[in-house]
């Protein structure tokens, strides 16, 4: 079975601090893509960061970076210098390469950034 | 990133009527689009996969005659909720799948059936 587990339903962080959201996944496939999506109160799903499984180098996007551990099937998201606008639900997900694009989602982590 | 629009953003309708939701990829062509339903504080639940020029593929438990999907062009997919009932009230989200194995999402449609 292909699954994504986000073990932290809720987290909070003080503004300007760093927070790490956990994600583990399970698949028997070797070629896939991993994603973090953000869903703020507006409910618009926004792509935060994308990682190709064949790349060893961890992806970064400004204040957002991932720790990708393929052998452990772990894909955590680190948010540095947290801002109030980072308050959102964060979903971890993956797509198996060349299999139609279906996303497998985790249950989400609700992050609150406090002033 | 790529832009996907969705219209309307919110709709209120009477029980028994049909509602059409449009999903457009604005700056890329998408042979595949997806339709999701989301309940508050929950993850997205995939309803169906929409492929341009062919019939949609529905997930188990989703009534294909109730949720009609048409993907007539590479930039437009529509979801029609037929004979809507209050239990169909929900937040519906579409996404478009690009050539880089990435889904981009529309802003969602809030449907309220009275």
PDB file of C-alpha atoms in Angstrom:
ATOM      1  CA  UNK A   1       0.000   0.000   0.000  1.00  0.00           C
ATOM      2  CA  UNK A   2       1.089   3.546  -0.681  1.00  0.00           C
ATOM      3  CA  UNK A   3       0.658   5.784   2.300  1.00  0.00           C
ATOM      4  CA  UNK A   4       1.830   9.054   3.820  1.00  0.00           C
ATOM      5  CA  UNK A   5       1.938   9.601   7.564  1.00  0.00           C
ATOM      6  CA  UNK A   6       2.133  12.988   9.231  1.00  0.00           C
ATOM      7  CA  UNK A   7       2.409  12.231  12.920  1.00  0.00           C
ATOM      8  CA  UNK A   8       1.862  15.793  14.163  1.00  0.00           C
ATOM      9  CA  UNK A   9      -1.768  16.877  13.751  1.00  0.00           C
ATOM     10  CA  UNK A  10      -1.029  20.312  15.239  1.00  0.00           C
ATOM     11  CA  UNK A  11       2.062  22.361  15.897  1.00  0.00           C
ATOM     12  CA  UNK A  12       2.805  25.874  16.952  1.00  0.00           C
ATOM     13  CA  UNK A  13       5.881  28.064  16.702  1.00  0.00           C
ATOM     14  CA  UNK A  14       6.833  31.567  17.709  1.00  0.00           C
ATOM     15  CA  UNK A  15       7.352  34.112  14.988  1.00  0.00           C
ATOM     16  CA  UNK A  16      10.962  34.180  13.704  1.00  0.00           C
ATOM     17  CA  UNK A  17      11.736  30.731  15.078  1.00  0.00           C
ATOM     18  CA  UNK A  18      12.330  27.491  13.192  1.00  0.00           C
ATOM     19  CA  UNK A  19       9.945  24.566  13.033  1.00  0.00           C
ATOM     20  CA  UNK A  20      10.171  21.109  11.456  1.00  0.00           C
ATOM     21  CA  UNK A  21       7.159  19.155  10.224  1.00  0.00           C
ATOM     22  CA  UNK A  22       7.519  15.390   9.987  1.00  0.00           C
ATOM     23  CA  UNK A  23       6.446  13.130   7.160  1.00  0.00           C
ATOM     24  CA  UNK A  24       7.053   9.484   6.427  1.00  0.00           C
ATOM     25  CA  UNK A  25       5.774   7.591   3.440  1.00  0.00           C
ATOM     26  CA  UNK A  26       5.594   4.088   2.113  1.00  0.00           C
ATOM     27  CA  UNK A  27       5.909   2.859  -1.450  1.00  0.00           C
ATOM     28  CA  UNK A  28       7.652  -0.002  -3.163  1.00  0.00           C
ATOM     29  CA  UNK A  29       8.405   2.180  -6.177  1.00  0.00           C
ATOM     30  CA  UNK A  30      11.833   3.699  -6.619  1.00  0.00           C
ATOM     31  CA  UNK A  31      11.028   6.637  -8.881  1.00  0.00           C
ATOM     32  CA  UNK A  32       8.702   9.211  -7.416  1.00  0.00           C
ATOM     33  CA  UNK A  33       8.309  12.865  -6.508  1.00  0.00           C
ATOM     34  CA  UNK A  34       7.629  14.277  -3.076  1.00  0.00           C
ATOM     35  CA  UNK A  35       5.788  17.470  -2.251  1.00  0.00           C
ATOM     36  CA  UNK A  36       4.809  19.770   0.535  1.00  0.00           C
ATOM     37  CA  UNK A  37       1.664  21.782  -0.042  1.00  0.00           C
ATOM     38  CA  UNK A  38       0.389  24.588   2.157  1.00  0.00           C
ATOM     39  CA  UNK A  39      -3.299  25.356   2.659  1.00  0.00           C
ATOM     40  CA  UNK A  40      -3.859  28.671   4.463  1.00  0.00           C
ATOM     41  CA  UNK A  41      -7.263  29.733   5.814  1.00  0.00           C
ATOM     42  CA  UNK A  42      -8.263  30.789   2.282  1.00  0.00           C
ATOM     43  CA  UNK A  43      -8.093  27.045   1.475  1.00  0.00           C
ATOM     44  CA  UNK A  44      -6.040  27.609  -1.680  1.00  0.00           C
ATOM     45  CA  UNK A  45      -3.539  24.747  -1.992  1.00  0.00           C
ATOM     46  CA  UNK A  46      -0.090  26.176  -2.642  1.00  0.00           C
ATOM     47  CA  UNK A  47       2.971  24.194  -3.689  1.00  0.00           C
ATOM     48  CA  UNK A  48       5.728  24.866  -1.170  1.00  0.00           C
ATOM     49  CA  UNK A  49       8.502  22.567  -2.302  1.00  0.00           C
ATOM     50  CA  UNK A  50       9.155  19.619  -4.586  1.00  0.00           C
ATOM     51  CA  UNK A  51      11.792  16.880  -4.419  1.00  0.00           C
ATOM     52  CA  UNK A  52      12.701  14.293  -7.008  1.00  0.00           C
ATOM     53  CA  UNK A  53      13.449  10.984  -5.309  1.00  0.00           C
ATOM     54  CA  UNK A  54      16.439  10.313  -7.541  1.00  0.00           C
ATOM     55  CA  UNK A  55      18.157  13.467  -6.326  1.00  0.00           C
ATOM     56  CA  UNK A  56      20.197  13.189  -3.156  1.00  0.00           C
ATOM     57  CA  UNK A  57      20.434  16.928  -2.653  1.00  0.00           C
ATOM     58  CA  UNK A  58      17.699  18.321  -0.443  1.00  0.00           C
ATOM     59  CA  UNK A  59      15.408  20.860  -2.102  1.00  0.00           C
ATOM     60  CA  UNK A  60      15.206  24.405  -0.752  1.00  0.00           C
ATOM     61  CA  UNK A  61      12.898  27.310  -1.501  1.00  0.00           C
ATOM     62  CA  UNK A  62      13.869  30.457   0.381  1.00  0.00           C
ATOM     63  CA  UNK A  63      12.924  29.805   4.049  1.00  0.00           C
ATOM     64  CA  UNK A  64      11.645  26.317   3.299  1.00  0.00           C
ATOM     65  CA  UNK A  65      13.902  23.278   3.088  1.00  0.00           C
ATOM     66  CA  UNK A  66      13.471  19.545   3.302  1.00  0.00           C
ATOM     67  CA  UNK A  67      15.392  16.698   4.872  1.00  0.00           C
ATOM     68  CA  UNK A  68      14.928  13.807   2.472  1.00  0.00           C
ATOM     69  CA  UNK A  69      16.047  10.425   3.738  1.00  0.00           C
ATOM     70  CA  UNK A  70      15.150   7.947   1.001  1.00  0.00           C
ATOM     71  CA  UNK A  71      16.195   4.797   2.824  1.00  0.00           C
ATOM     72  CA  UNK A  72      14.147   5.788   5.850  1.00  0.00           C
ATOM     73  CA  UNK A  73      11.304   7.055   3.617  1.00  0.00           C
ATOM     74  CA  UNK A  74      11.285  10.304   5.509  1.00  0.00           C
ATOM     75  CA  UNK A  75      10.604  13.770   4.080  1.00  0.00           C
ATOM     76  CA  UNK A  76      10.480  16.476   6.742  1.00  0.00           C
ATOM     77  CA  UNK A  77       9.916  20.184   6.083  1.00  0.00           C
ATOM     78  CA  UNK A  78      11.871  22.862   7.900  1.00  0.00           C
ATOM     79  CA  UNK A  79      10.538  26.401   8.017  1.00  0.00           C
ATOM     80  CA  UNK A  80      13.089  28.973   9.096  1.00  0.00           C
ATOM     81  CA  UNK A  81      12.313  32.463  10.377  1.00  0.00           C
ATOM     82  CA  UNK A  82       8.630  31.596  10.695  1.00  0.00           C
ATOM     83  CA  UNK A  83       6.196  34.317   9.690  1.00  0.00           C
ATOM     84  CA  UNK A  84       2.556  34.870  10.592  1.00  0.00           C
ATOM     85  CA  UNK A  85       1.663  34.134   6.981  1.00  0.00           C
ATOM     86  CA  UNK A  86       3.042  30.621   7.383  1.00  0.00           C
ATOM     87  CA  UNK A  87       0.016  29.747   9.511  1.00  0.00           C
ATOM     88  CA  UNK A  88      -1.688  27.018   7.501  1.00  0.00           C
ATOM     89  CA  UNK A  89      -2.377  23.339   7.101  1.00  0.00           C
ATOM     90  CA  UNK A  90       0.612  21.590   5.574  1.00  0.00           C
ATOM     91  CA  UNK A  91       0.218  18.431   3.520  1.00  0.00           C
ATOM     92  CA  UNK A  92       2.976  16.023   2.583  1.00  0.00           C
ATOM     93  CA  UNK A  93       2.362  14.020  -0.595  1.00  0.00           C
ATOM     94  CA  UNK A  94       4.008  11.986  -3.334  1.00  0.00           C
ATOM     95  CA  UNK A  95       3.433  10.960  -6.942  1.00  0.00           C
ATOM     96  CA  UNK A  96       4.791   7.814  -8.549  1.00  0.00           C
ATOM     97  CA  UNK A  97       6.619   8.751 -11.729  1.00  0.00           C
ATOM     98  CA  UNK A  98       4.769   8.116 -14.994  1.00  0.00           C
ATOM     99  CA  UNK A  99       1.689   6.582 -13.388  1.00  0.00           C
ATOM    100  CA  UNK A 100      -0.920   9.177 -14.154  1.00  0.00           C
ATOM    101  CA  UNK A 101      -0.095  11.796 -11.565  1.00  0.00           C
ATOM    102  CA  UNK A 102      -2.269  10.669  -8.684  1.00  0.00           C
ATOM    103  CA  UNK A 103      -1.125  12.321  -5.445  1.00  0.00           C
ATOM    104  CA  UNK A 104      -0.999  10.315  -2.230  1.00  0.00           C
ATOM    105  CA  UNK A 105      -1.639  12.723   0.633  1.00  0.00           C
ATOM    106  CA  UNK A 106      -0.942  12.691   4.333  1.00  0.00           C
ATOM    107  CA  UNK A 107      -3.563  13.843   6.810  1.00  0.00           C
ATOM    108  CA  UNK A 108      -1.932  17.205   7.303  1.00  0.00           C
ATOM    109  CA  UNK A 109      -0.285  19.187  10.075  1.00  0.00           C
ATOM    110  CA  UNK A 110      -1.948  22.366  11.250  1.00  0.00           C
ATOM    111  CA  UNK A 111       0.753  24.931  11.952  1.00  0.00           C
ATOM    112  CA  UNK A 112       0.104  28.071  13.967  1.00  0.00           C
ATOM    113  CA  UNK A 113       2.696  30.832  14.013  1.00  0.00           C
ATOM    114  CA  UNK A 114       2.279  32.979  17.105  1.00  0.00           C
ATOM    115  CA  UNK A 115       3.390  36.615  17.400  1.00  0.00           C
TER     116      UNK A 115
ATOM    117  CA  UNK B   1       4.230  28.339 -10.420  1.00  0.00           C
ATOM    118  CA  UNK B   2       1.431  27.441 -12.770  1.00  0.00           C
ATOM    119  CA  UNK B   3      -1.991  29.028 -12.331  1.00  0.00           C
ATOM    120  CA  UNK B   4      -5.262  27.152 -12.149  1.00  0.00           C
ATOM    121  CA  UNK B   5      -8.574  28.967 -11.879  1.00  0.00           C
ATOM    122  CA  UNK B   6     -11.857  27.599 -10.622  1.00  0.00           C
ATOM    123  CA  UNK B   7     -15.309  29.085 -11.018  1.00  0.00           C
ATOM    124  CA  UNK B   8     -17.503  29.781  -9.177  1.00  0.00           C
ATOM    125  CA  UNK B   9     -15.721  30.288  -5.880  1.00  0.00           C
ATOM    126  CA  UNK B  10     -18.930  29.700  -3.985  1.00  0.00           C
ATOM    127  CA  UNK B  11     -22.434  28.647  -4.942  1.00  0.00           C
ATOM    128  CA  UNK B  12     -25.700  28.155  -3.126  1.00  0.00           C
ATOM    129  CA  UNK B  13     -28.370  26.074  -4.791  1.00  0.00           C
ATOM    130  CA  UNK B  14     -31.657  24.418  -4.006  1.00  0.00           C
ATOM    131  CA  UNK B  15     -31.937  20.702  -3.439  1.00  0.00           C
ATOM    132  CA  UNK B  16     -32.594  18.862  -6.689  1.00  0.00           C
ATOM    133  CA  UNK B  17     -30.853  21.320  -8.982  1.00  0.00           C
ATOM    134  CA  UNK B  18     -27.560  20.829 -10.815  1.00  0.00           C
ATOM    135  CA  UNK B  19     -24.410  22.850 -10.384  1.00  0.00           C
ATOM    136  CA  UNK B  20     -21.472  23.121 -12.755  1.00  0.00           C
ATOM    137  CA  UNK B  21     -17.943  23.952 -11.601  1.00  0.00           C
ATOM    138  CA  UNK B  22     -15.246  24.932 -14.092  1.00  0.00           C
ATOM    139  CA  UNK B  23     -11.523  24.332 -13.722  1.00  0.00           C
ATOM    140  CA  UNK B  24      -9.048  25.993 -16.072  1.00  0.00           C
ATOM    141  CA  UNK B  25      -5.285  25.780 -16.385  1.00  0.00           C
ATOM    142  CA  UNK B  26      -4.316  29.294 -17.424  1.00  0.00           C
ATOM    143  CA  UNK B  27      -0.709  29.004 -18.514  1.00  0.00           C
ATOM    144  CA  UNK B  28      -0.137  25.375 -19.429  1.00  0.00           C
ATOM    145  CA  UNK B  29      -1.933  22.527 -21.116  1.00  0.00           C
ATOM    146  CA  UNK B  30      -3.116  19.715 -18.899  1.00  0.00           C
ATOM    147  CA  UNK B  31      -4.119  16.391 -20.364  1.00  0.00           C
ATOM    148  CA  UNK B  32      -4.997  15.299 -16.853  1.00  0.00           C
ATOM    149  CA  UNK B  33      -6.964  17.133 -14.203  1.00  0.00           C
ATOM    150  CA  UNK B  34      -8.190  15.920 -10.845  1.00  0.00           C
ATOM    151  CA  UNK B  35     -11.262  16.640  -8.751  1.00  0.00           C
ATOM    152  CA  UNK B  36     -11.195  16.503  -4.972  1.00  0.00           C
ATOM    153  CA  UNK B  37     -13.607  16.985  -2.156  1.00  0.00           C
ATOM    154  CA  UNK B  38     -12.477  18.290   1.217  1.00  0.00           C
ATOM    155  CA  UNK B  39     -14.240  18.331   4.563  1.00  0.00           C
ATOM    156  CA  UNK B  40     -13.148  20.805   7.243  1.00  0.00           C
ATOM    157  CA  UNK B  41      -9.853  19.980   8.940  1.00  0.00           C
ATOM    158  CA  UNK B  42      -9.353  16.935   6.726  1.00  0.00           C
ATOM    159  CA  UNK B  43      -7.139  15.986   3.845  1.00  0.00           C
ATOM    160  CA  UNK B  44      -8.218  16.072   0.225  1.00  0.00           C
ATOM    161  CA  UNK B  45     -10.279  13.141  -0.967  1.00  0.00           C
ATOM    162  CA  UNK B  46      -9.779  12.298  -4.633  1.00  0.00           C
ATOM    163  CA  UNK B  47     -13.080  11.935  -6.454  1.00  0.00           C
ATOM    164  CA  UNK B  48     -11.997  11.395 -10.040  1.00  0.00           C
ATOM    165  CA  UNK B  49      -9.282  11.742 -12.629  1.00  0.00           C
ATOM    166  CA  UNK B  50     -10.234  13.689 -15.725  1.00  0.00           C
ATOM    167  CA  UNK B  51      -8.405  12.962 -18.971  1.00  0.00           C
ATOM    168  CA  UNK B  52      -8.779  15.146 -22.018  1.00  0.00           C
ATOM    169  CA  UNK B  53     -10.769  13.447 -24.725  1.00  0.00           C
ATOM    170  CA  UNK B  54     -11.713  10.375 -22.718  1.00  0.00           C
ATOM    171  CA  UNK B  55     -13.991   9.300 -19.918  1.00  0.00           C
ATOM    172  CA  UNK B  56     -13.116  10.211 -16.383  1.00  0.00           C
ATOM    173  CA  UNK B  57     -11.926   7.602 -13.929  1.00  0.00           C
ATOM    174  CA  UNK B  58     -13.848   7.652 -10.666  1.00  0.00           C
ATOM    175  CA  UNK B  59     -12.601   6.568  -7.276  1.00  0.00           C
ATOM    176  CA  UNK B  60     -14.391   3.817  -5.429  1.00  0.00           C
ATOM    177  CA  UNK B  61     -17.586   5.019  -3.834  1.00  0.00           C
ATOM    178  CA  UNK B  62     -18.000   8.086  -6.036  1.00  0.00           C
ATOM    179  CA  UNK B  63     -21.191   8.043  -8.078  1.00  0.00           C
ATOM    180  CA  UNK B  64     -20.286   8.793 -11.679  1.00  0.00           C
ATOM    181  CA  UNK B  65     -23.877   9.627 -12.601  1.00  0.00           C
ATOM    182  CA  UNK B  66     -24.064  12.178  -9.828  1.00  0.00           C
ATOM    183  CA  UNK B  67     -20.694  13.820 -10.411  1.00  0.00           C
ATOM    184  CA  UNK B  68     -20.383  14.292 -14.151  1.00  0.00           C
ATOM    185  CA  UNK B  69     -16.939  15.222 -15.400  1.00  0.00           C
ATOM    186  CA  UNK B  70     -16.094  16.574 -18.817  1.00  0.00           C
ATOM    187  CA  UNK B  71     -12.594  17.398 -20.034  1.00  0.00           C
ATOM    188  CA  UNK B  72     -13.261  18.864 -23.442  1.00  0.00           C
ATOM    189  CA  UNK B  73      -9.997  20.708 -23.955  1.00  0.00           C
ATOM    190  CA  UNK B  74      -6.435  20.750 -22.673  1.00  0.00           C
ATOM    191  CA  UNK B  75      -7.224  23.703 -20.435  1.00  0.00           C
ATOM    192  CA  UNK B  76     -10.749  23.056 -19.182  1.00  0.00           C
ATOM    193  CA  UNK B  77     -12.438  20.419 -17.070  1.00  0.00           C
ATOM    194  CA  UNK B  78     -15.911  20.702 -15.603  1.00  0.00           C
ATOM    195  CA  UNK B  79     -17.605  18.966 -12.707  1.00  0.00           C
ATOM    196  CA  UNK B  80     -21.392  18.917 -12.641  1.00  0.00           C
ATOM    197  CA  UNK B  81     -23.127  17.914  -9.455  1.00  0.00           C
ATOM    198  CA  UNK B  82     -26.478  16.603 -10.617  1.00  0.00           C
ATOM    199  CA  UNK B  83     -29.628  16.620  -8.497  1.00  0.00           C
ATOM    200  CA  UNK B  84     -27.690  18.095  -5.616  1.00  0.00           C
ATOM    201  CA  UNK B  85     -28.708  17.298  -2.054  1.00  0.00           C
ATOM    202  CA  UNK B  86     -27.613  18.835   1.249  1.00  0.00           C
ATOM    203  CA  UNK B  87     -25.113  16.022   1.809  1.00  0.00           C
ATOM    204  CA  UNK B  88     -23.298  17.182  -1.326  1.00  0.00           C
ATOM    205  CA  UNK B  89     -22.464  20.446   0.400  1.00  0.00           C
ATOM    206  CA  UNK B  90     -18.706  20.602   0.612  1.00  0.00           C
ATOM    207  CA  UNK B  91     -15.544  22.229  -0.648  1.00  0.00           C
ATOM    208  CA  UNK B  92     -14.540  21.014  -4.103  1.00  0.00           C
ATOM    209  CA  UNK B  93     -11.020  21.516  -5.432  1.00  0.00           C
ATOM    210  CA  UNK B  94      -9.597  20.825  -8.864  1.00  0.00           C
ATOM    211  CA  UNK B  95      -6.001  20.452  -9.927  1.00  0.00           C
ATOM    212  CA  UNK B  96      -4.136  20.346 -13.207  1.00  0.00           C
ATOM    213  CA  UNK B  97      -1.209  18.015 -13.807  1.00  0.00           C
ATOM    214  CA  UNK B  98       1.766  19.390 -15.701  1.00  0.00           C
ATOM    215  CA  UNK B  99       4.598  17.757 -17.618  1.00  0.00           C
ATOM    216  CA  UNK B 100       6.892  17.971 -14.588  1.00  0.00           C
ATOM    217  CA  UNK B 101       4.838  15.473 -12.574  1.00  0.00           C
ATOM    218  CA  UNK B 102       3.327  18.230 -10.446  1.00  0.00           C
ATOM    219  CA  UNK B 103      -0.266  19.075  -9.589  1.00  0.00           C
ATOM    220  CA  UNK B 104      -1.312  22.700  -9.310  1.00  0.00           C
ATOM    221  CA  UNK B 105      -4.549  23.470  -7.550  1.00  0.00           C
ATOM    222  CA  UNK B 106      -7.454  25.769  -8.159  1.00  0.00           C
ATOM    223  CA  UNK B 107      -8.748  27.970  -5.327  1.00  0.00           C
ATOM    224  CA  UNK B 108     -11.719  25.718  -4.641  1.00  0.00           C
ATOM    225  CA  UNK B 109     -15.497  26.015  -4.762  1.00  0.00           C
ATOM    226  CA  UNK B 110     -17.717  26.089  -1.689  1.00  0.00           C
ATOM    227  CA  UNK B 111     -21.020  24.423  -2.491  1.00  0.00           C
ATOM    228  CA  UNK B 112     -23.999  24.808  -0.193  1.00  0.00           C
ATOM    229  CA  UNK B 113     -27.150  22.899  -1.053  1.00  0.00           C
ATOM    230  CA  UNK B 114     -30.272  24.071   0.741  1.00  0.00           C
TER     231      UNK B 114
END
